[in-house]
Structures are given as C-alpha cells and as structure tokens.
Short mmCIF file of C-alpha atoms and ligand atoms in Angstrom, two decimals:
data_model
loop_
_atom_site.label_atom_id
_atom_site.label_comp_id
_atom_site.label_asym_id
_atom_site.label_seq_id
_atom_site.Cartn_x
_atom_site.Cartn_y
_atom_site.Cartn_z
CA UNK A 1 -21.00 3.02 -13.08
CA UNK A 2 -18.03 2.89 -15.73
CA UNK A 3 -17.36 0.06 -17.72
CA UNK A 4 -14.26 -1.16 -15.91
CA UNK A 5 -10.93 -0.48 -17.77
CA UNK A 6 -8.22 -0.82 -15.23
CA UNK A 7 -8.06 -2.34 -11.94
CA UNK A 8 -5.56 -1.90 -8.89
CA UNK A 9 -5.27 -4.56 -6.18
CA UNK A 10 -4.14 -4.46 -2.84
CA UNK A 11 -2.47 -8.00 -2.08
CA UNK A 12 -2.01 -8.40 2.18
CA UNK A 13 -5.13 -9.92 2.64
CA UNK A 14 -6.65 -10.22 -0.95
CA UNK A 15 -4.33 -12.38 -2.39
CA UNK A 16 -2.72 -14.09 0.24
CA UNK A 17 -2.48 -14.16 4.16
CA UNK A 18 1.02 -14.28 5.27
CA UNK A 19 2.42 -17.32 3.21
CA UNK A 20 -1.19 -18.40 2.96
CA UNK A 21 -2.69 -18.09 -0.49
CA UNK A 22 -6.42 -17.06 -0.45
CA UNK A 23 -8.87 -18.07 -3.09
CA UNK A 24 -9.89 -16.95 -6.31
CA UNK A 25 -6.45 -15.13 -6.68
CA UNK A 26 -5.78 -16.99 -10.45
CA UNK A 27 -9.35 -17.59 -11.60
CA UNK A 28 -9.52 -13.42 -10.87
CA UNK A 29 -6.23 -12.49 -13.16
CA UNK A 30 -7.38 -15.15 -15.87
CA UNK A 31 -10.48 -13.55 -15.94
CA UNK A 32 -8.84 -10.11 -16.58
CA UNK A 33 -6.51 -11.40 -19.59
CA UNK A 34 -9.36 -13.04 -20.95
CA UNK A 35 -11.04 -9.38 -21.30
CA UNK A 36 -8.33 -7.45 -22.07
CA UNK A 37 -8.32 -5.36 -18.78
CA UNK A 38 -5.25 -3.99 -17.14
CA UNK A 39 -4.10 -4.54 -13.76
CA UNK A 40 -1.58 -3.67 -11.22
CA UNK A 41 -0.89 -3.81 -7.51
CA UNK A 42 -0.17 -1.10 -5.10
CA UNK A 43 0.47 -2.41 -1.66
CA UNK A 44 1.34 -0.25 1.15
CA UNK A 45 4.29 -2.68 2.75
CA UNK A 46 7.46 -0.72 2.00
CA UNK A 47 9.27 -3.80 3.31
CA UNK A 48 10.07 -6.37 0.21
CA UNK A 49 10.96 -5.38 -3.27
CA UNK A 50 8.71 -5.79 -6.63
CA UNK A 51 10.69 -9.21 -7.13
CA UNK A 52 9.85 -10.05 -3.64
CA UNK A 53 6.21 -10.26 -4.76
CA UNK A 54 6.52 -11.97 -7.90
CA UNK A 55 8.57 -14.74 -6.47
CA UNK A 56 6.01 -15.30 -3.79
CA UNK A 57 3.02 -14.52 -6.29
CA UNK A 58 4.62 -17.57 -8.13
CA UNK A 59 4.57 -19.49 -5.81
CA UNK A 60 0.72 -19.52 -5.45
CA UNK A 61 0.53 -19.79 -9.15
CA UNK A 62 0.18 -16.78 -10.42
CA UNK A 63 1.99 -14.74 -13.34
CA UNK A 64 2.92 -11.02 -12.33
CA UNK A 65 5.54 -8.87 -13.81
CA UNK A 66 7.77 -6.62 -12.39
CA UNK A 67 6.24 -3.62 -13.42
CA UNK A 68 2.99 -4.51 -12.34
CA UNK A 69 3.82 -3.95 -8.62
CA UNK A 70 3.98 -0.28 -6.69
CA UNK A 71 5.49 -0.27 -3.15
CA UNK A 72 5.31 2.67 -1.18
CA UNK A 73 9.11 3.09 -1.42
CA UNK A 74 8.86 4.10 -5.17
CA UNK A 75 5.42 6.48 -3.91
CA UNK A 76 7.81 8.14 -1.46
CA UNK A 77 10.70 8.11 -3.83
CA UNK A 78 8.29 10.50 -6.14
CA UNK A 79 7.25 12.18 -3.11
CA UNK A 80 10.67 13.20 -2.06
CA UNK A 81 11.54 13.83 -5.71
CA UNK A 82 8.28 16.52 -6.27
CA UNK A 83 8.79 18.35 -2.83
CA UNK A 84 12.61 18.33 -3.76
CA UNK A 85 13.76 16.49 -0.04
CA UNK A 86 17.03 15.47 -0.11
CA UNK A 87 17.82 15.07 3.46
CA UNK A 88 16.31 12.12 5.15
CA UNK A 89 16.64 9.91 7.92
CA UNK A 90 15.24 7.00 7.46
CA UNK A 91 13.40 4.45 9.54
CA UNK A 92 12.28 1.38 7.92
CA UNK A 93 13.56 -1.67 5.62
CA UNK A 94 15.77 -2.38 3.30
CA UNK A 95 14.00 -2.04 0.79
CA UNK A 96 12.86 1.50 1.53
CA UNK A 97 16.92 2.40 2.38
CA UNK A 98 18.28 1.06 -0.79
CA UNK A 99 15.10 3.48 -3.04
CA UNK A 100 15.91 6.42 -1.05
CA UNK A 101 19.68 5.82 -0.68
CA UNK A 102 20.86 8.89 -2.68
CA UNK A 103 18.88 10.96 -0.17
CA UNK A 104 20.25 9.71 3.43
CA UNK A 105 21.62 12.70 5.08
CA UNK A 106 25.41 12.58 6.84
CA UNK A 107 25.42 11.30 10.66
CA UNK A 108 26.12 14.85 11.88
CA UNK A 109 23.70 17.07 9.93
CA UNK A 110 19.81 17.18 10.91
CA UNK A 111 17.59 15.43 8.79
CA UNK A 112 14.71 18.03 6.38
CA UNK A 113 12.27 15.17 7.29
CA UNK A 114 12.12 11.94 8.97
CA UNK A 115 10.89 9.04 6.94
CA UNK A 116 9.23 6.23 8.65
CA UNK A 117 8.11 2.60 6.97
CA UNK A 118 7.76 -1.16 8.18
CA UNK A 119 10.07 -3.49 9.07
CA UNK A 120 9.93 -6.62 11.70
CA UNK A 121 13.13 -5.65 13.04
CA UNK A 122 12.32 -2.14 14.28
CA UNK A 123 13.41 -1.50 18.06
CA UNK A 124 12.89 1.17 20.88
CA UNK A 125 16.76 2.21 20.04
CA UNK A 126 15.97 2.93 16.92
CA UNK A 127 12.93 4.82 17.28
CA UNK A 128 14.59 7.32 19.99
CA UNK A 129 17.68 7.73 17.86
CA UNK A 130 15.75 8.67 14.77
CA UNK A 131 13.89 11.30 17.82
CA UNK A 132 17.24 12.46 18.72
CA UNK A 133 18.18 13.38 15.29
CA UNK A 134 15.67 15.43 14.84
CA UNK A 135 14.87 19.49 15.40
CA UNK A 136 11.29 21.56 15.42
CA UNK A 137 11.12 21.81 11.64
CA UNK A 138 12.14 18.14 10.61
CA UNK A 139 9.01 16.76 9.10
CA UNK A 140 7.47 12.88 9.67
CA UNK A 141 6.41 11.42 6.33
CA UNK A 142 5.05 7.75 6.49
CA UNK A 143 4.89 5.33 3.68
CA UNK A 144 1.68 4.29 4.97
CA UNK A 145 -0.59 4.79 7.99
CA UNK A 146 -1.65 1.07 8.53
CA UNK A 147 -1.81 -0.07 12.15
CA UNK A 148 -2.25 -3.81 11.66
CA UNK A 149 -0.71 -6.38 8.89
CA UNK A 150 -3.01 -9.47 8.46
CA UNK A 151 -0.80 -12.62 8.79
CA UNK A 152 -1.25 -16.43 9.04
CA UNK A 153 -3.85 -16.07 11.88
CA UNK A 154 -3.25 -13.21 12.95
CA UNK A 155 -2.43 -9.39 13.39
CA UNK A 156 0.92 -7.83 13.51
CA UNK A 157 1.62 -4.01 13.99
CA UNK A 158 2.48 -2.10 11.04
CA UNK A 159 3.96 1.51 10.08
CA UNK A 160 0.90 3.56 11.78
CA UNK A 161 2.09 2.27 15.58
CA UNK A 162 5.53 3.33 15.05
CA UNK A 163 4.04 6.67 13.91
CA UNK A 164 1.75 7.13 16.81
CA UNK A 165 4.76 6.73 18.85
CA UNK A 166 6.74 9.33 16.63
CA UNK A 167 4.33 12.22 16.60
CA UNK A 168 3.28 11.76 20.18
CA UNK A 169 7.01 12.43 21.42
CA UNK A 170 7.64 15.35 18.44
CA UNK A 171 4.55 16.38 19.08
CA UNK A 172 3.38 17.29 15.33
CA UNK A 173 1.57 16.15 12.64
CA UNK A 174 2.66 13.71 10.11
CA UNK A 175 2.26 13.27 6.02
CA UNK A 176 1.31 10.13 4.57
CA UNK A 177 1.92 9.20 1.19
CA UNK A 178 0.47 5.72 0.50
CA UNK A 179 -3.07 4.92 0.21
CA UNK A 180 -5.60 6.28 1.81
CA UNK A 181 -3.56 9.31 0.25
CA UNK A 182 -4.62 10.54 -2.80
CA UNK A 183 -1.06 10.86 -3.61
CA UNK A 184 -0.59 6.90 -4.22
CA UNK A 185 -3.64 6.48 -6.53
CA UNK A 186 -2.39 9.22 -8.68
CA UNK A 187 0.64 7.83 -9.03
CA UNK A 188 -0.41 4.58 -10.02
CA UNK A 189 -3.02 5.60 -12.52
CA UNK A 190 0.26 7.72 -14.01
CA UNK A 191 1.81 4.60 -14.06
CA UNK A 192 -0.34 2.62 -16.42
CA UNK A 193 -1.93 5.65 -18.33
CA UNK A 194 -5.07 4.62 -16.31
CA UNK A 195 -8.52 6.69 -16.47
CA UNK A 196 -9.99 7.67 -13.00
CA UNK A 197 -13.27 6.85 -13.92
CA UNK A 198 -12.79 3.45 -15.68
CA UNK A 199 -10.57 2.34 -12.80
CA UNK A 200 -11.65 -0.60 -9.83
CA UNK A 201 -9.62 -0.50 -6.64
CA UNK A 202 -9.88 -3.77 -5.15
CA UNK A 203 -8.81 -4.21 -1.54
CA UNK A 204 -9.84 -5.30 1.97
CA UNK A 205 -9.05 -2.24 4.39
CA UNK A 206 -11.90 0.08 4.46
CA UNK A 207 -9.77 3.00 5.58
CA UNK A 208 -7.23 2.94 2.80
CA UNK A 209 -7.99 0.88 -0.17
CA UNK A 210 -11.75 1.46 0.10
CA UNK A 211 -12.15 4.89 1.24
CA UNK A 212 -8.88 6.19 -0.67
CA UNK A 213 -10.20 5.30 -3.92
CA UNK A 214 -13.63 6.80 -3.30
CA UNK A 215 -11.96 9.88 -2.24
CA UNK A 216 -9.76 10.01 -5.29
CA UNK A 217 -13.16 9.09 -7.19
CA UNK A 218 -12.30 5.21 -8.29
CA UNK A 219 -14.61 2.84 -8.05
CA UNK A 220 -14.20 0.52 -5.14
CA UNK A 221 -14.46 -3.46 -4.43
CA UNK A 222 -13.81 -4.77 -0.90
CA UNK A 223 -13.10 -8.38 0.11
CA UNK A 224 -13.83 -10.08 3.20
CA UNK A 225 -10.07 -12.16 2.96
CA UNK A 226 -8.13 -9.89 5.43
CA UNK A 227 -9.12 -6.71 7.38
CA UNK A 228 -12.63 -6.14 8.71
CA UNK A 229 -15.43 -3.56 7.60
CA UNK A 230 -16.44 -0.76 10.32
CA UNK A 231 -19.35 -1.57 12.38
CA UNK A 232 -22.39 -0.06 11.07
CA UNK A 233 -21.13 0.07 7.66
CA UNK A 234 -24.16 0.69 5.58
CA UNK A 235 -22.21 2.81 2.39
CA UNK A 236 -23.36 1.90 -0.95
CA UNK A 237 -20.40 3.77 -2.55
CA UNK A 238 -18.68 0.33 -2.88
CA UNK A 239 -19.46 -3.13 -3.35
CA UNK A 240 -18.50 -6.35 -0.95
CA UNK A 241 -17.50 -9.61 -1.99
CA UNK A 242 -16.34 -12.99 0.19
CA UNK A 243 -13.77 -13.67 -2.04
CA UNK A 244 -12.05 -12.77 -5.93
CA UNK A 245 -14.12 -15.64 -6.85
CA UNK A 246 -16.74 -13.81 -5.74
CA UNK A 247 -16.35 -10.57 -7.26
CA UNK A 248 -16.03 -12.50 -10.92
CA UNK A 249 -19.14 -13.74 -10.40
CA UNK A 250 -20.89 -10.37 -9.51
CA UNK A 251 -18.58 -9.09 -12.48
CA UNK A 252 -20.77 -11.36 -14.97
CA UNK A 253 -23.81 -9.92 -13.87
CA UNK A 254 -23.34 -6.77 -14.63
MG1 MG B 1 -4.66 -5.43 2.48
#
C-alpha cells in the first residue's frame, strides 16, 4: 500500500445523513491538515451547488472551500465538453440546468442526447416529455447511476430509478459519468494534480465509491454511516471502518 497523499470523500452518508451530521466528520479533516494531506469531495448529487455544501458543511462545523467540492454537473459539463455535445435536453435540477445552460437545445429541434440527474421535484410529465423529445439516435447520459439517497432515516430514490424508467421505454443503453465511472475519478485527480496511486477514496456505497476507485486503481476506505455492504462481502481490496473516527484510528496504526 501507498503512503496516502490525497484523499477524495464521498459526503451522503459519510459526512452527514440528510441534515444529520455523522461523527468523526471534523476530528477526520483536522487530522488531514495536521499532516499535510489533500482532500476533496466528489459527490454524485447533481442537485445543490458547491456553495450548497459548504454552507451546510458549516453548519456541522466544518471548514471546506469552494474548490474542494466536484458535483456531477461540472463531471458532465467536461463530459459534454470532450465528446463535443451541444444539444441537450435536460432532466434534472437547477443546478445541473444552470452548468449546462449554454448547451440546452431549442423546443423544436431533437435533442443529440438526453441528460438525466436528481431532483425531488421530478414528475411522470416530465419524464414522458423528455421521451417524446427524443428520436433512435438521441443518447441517455446520467450524472450518476445511484438508486437510493440515504436521508434522516431513511431511503429516497435517486437518478438510477428515473433511468431504469428511461431506458426501459427507449429501449437502449445508457452512459454514466459519475462514479462508479472511471470518468469522475479522473477528473478529480486532474483537479488537484492528484497521483492514482497515493490517492484514498473514502465512501460508503460499495458499487460506486468503493468499487469505482478500485477499478480506476485508488485505494479504497468504506464506512458503515450510510449505504450497506453486499452480502457475502469477503474482498480484501478495501478496508471497513464504523465511522471517520474510526478510520483515523486505523490510520495511526499503520
Ligand atoms: Mg454516499
């Protein structure tokens, strides 16, 4: 194993739960100050802006900058940008609208791909008009393939039940572009200048944080705070931890 250089958290379910802080979420960024290791976070909501984050980050007590935090907006926003899409129809938030808004094709003209992200407010309506506006070669491109958000509690649906819906009635595959994707790692070791090797993904789904950074060959912590393991999980590819406090304290040891 690496020394550890870098490390990119997920935050649903690592740092907080809903508007529920969890623990070990200061003692863990203290801890990384203290020895001069870098960190960001790459979530896969595409729903709230960075400041979004930082505001509520602040209001647990912790310090985070603005260009500490990827969204899946700005992953798709380089996405677009590389495969030079320019016109999209989009079906999410805000959020995802206003960092794609340049690309937005007119009402009348059919959309090059269809680009699908969170938001509460989502409705049958506009999930058959965004089908409607489409033809055989318009292509579904996801911010993120997650079917469940932890929240105070409980589970919502996220992004990957809307896109079950989508490719079922278009009947084609789909492109995903934040984690497990090898596409959002990249992009966030870009970011930060960050060495593949040297770099800990932190995160508590085992299907994207977990099993995205193995596949893009990061090392990998998970954290019983939000999603479940598999059953029958017996991989020693990563390590598990109850909590950040946790992890710190296996950090120490090594
Ligand atoms: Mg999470």
């Amino acid at each position: 194993v690496e020394k550890i250089k870098f490390v990119i958290f997920d935050l649903d379910g690592v740092f907080y739960r809903g508007f529920t802080p969890l623990s070990g979420g200061k003692e863990m960024l203290d801890f990384l100050q203290k020895n001069g290791i870098g960190y960001c976070f790459l979530t896969n909501n595409s729903s709230h802006p960075p400041y979004m984050y930082i505001e509520k980050l602040k209001d647990f007590g912790l310090d985070v900058y603005e260009n500490q935090i990827i969204t899946t907006s700005m992953i798709m926003d380089r996405y677009l940008d590389l495969h030079n899409i320019s016109n999209i129809h989009i079906l999410g938030s805000t959020h995802l609208k206003n960092a794609l808004k340049s690309r937005i094709c007119k009402k009348n003209e059919i959309p090059t791909a269809l680009i699908v992200g969170m938001d509460d407010s989502i409705n049958m309506a506009d999930i058959s008009y965004a089908l409607n506006r489409c033809d055989a070669n318009t292509q579904i491109i996801a911010t993120n393939g997650d079917y469940f958000i932890p929240r105070d509690g409980h589970f919502d649906l996220e992004c990957g039940a809307i896109l079950d819906i989508l490719c079922k009635a278009l009947n084609r595959p789909h492109i995903i572009v934040g984690k497990p994707s090898p596409f959002a790692f990249d992009f966030a070791l870009e970011c930060y200048g960050a060495a593949r090797n040297s770099t800990l993904m932190v995160g508590d789904t085992y299907e994207t944080d977990i099993k995205g950074a193995l596949d893009s060959r990061l090392q990998a912590a998970w954290i019983a705070t939000g999603n479940t393991l598999p059953k029958h999980d017996n991989s020693t590819k990563f390590t598990r931890h109850s909590d950040l406090n946790d992890l710190i304290q296996n950090w120490l040891k090594l």
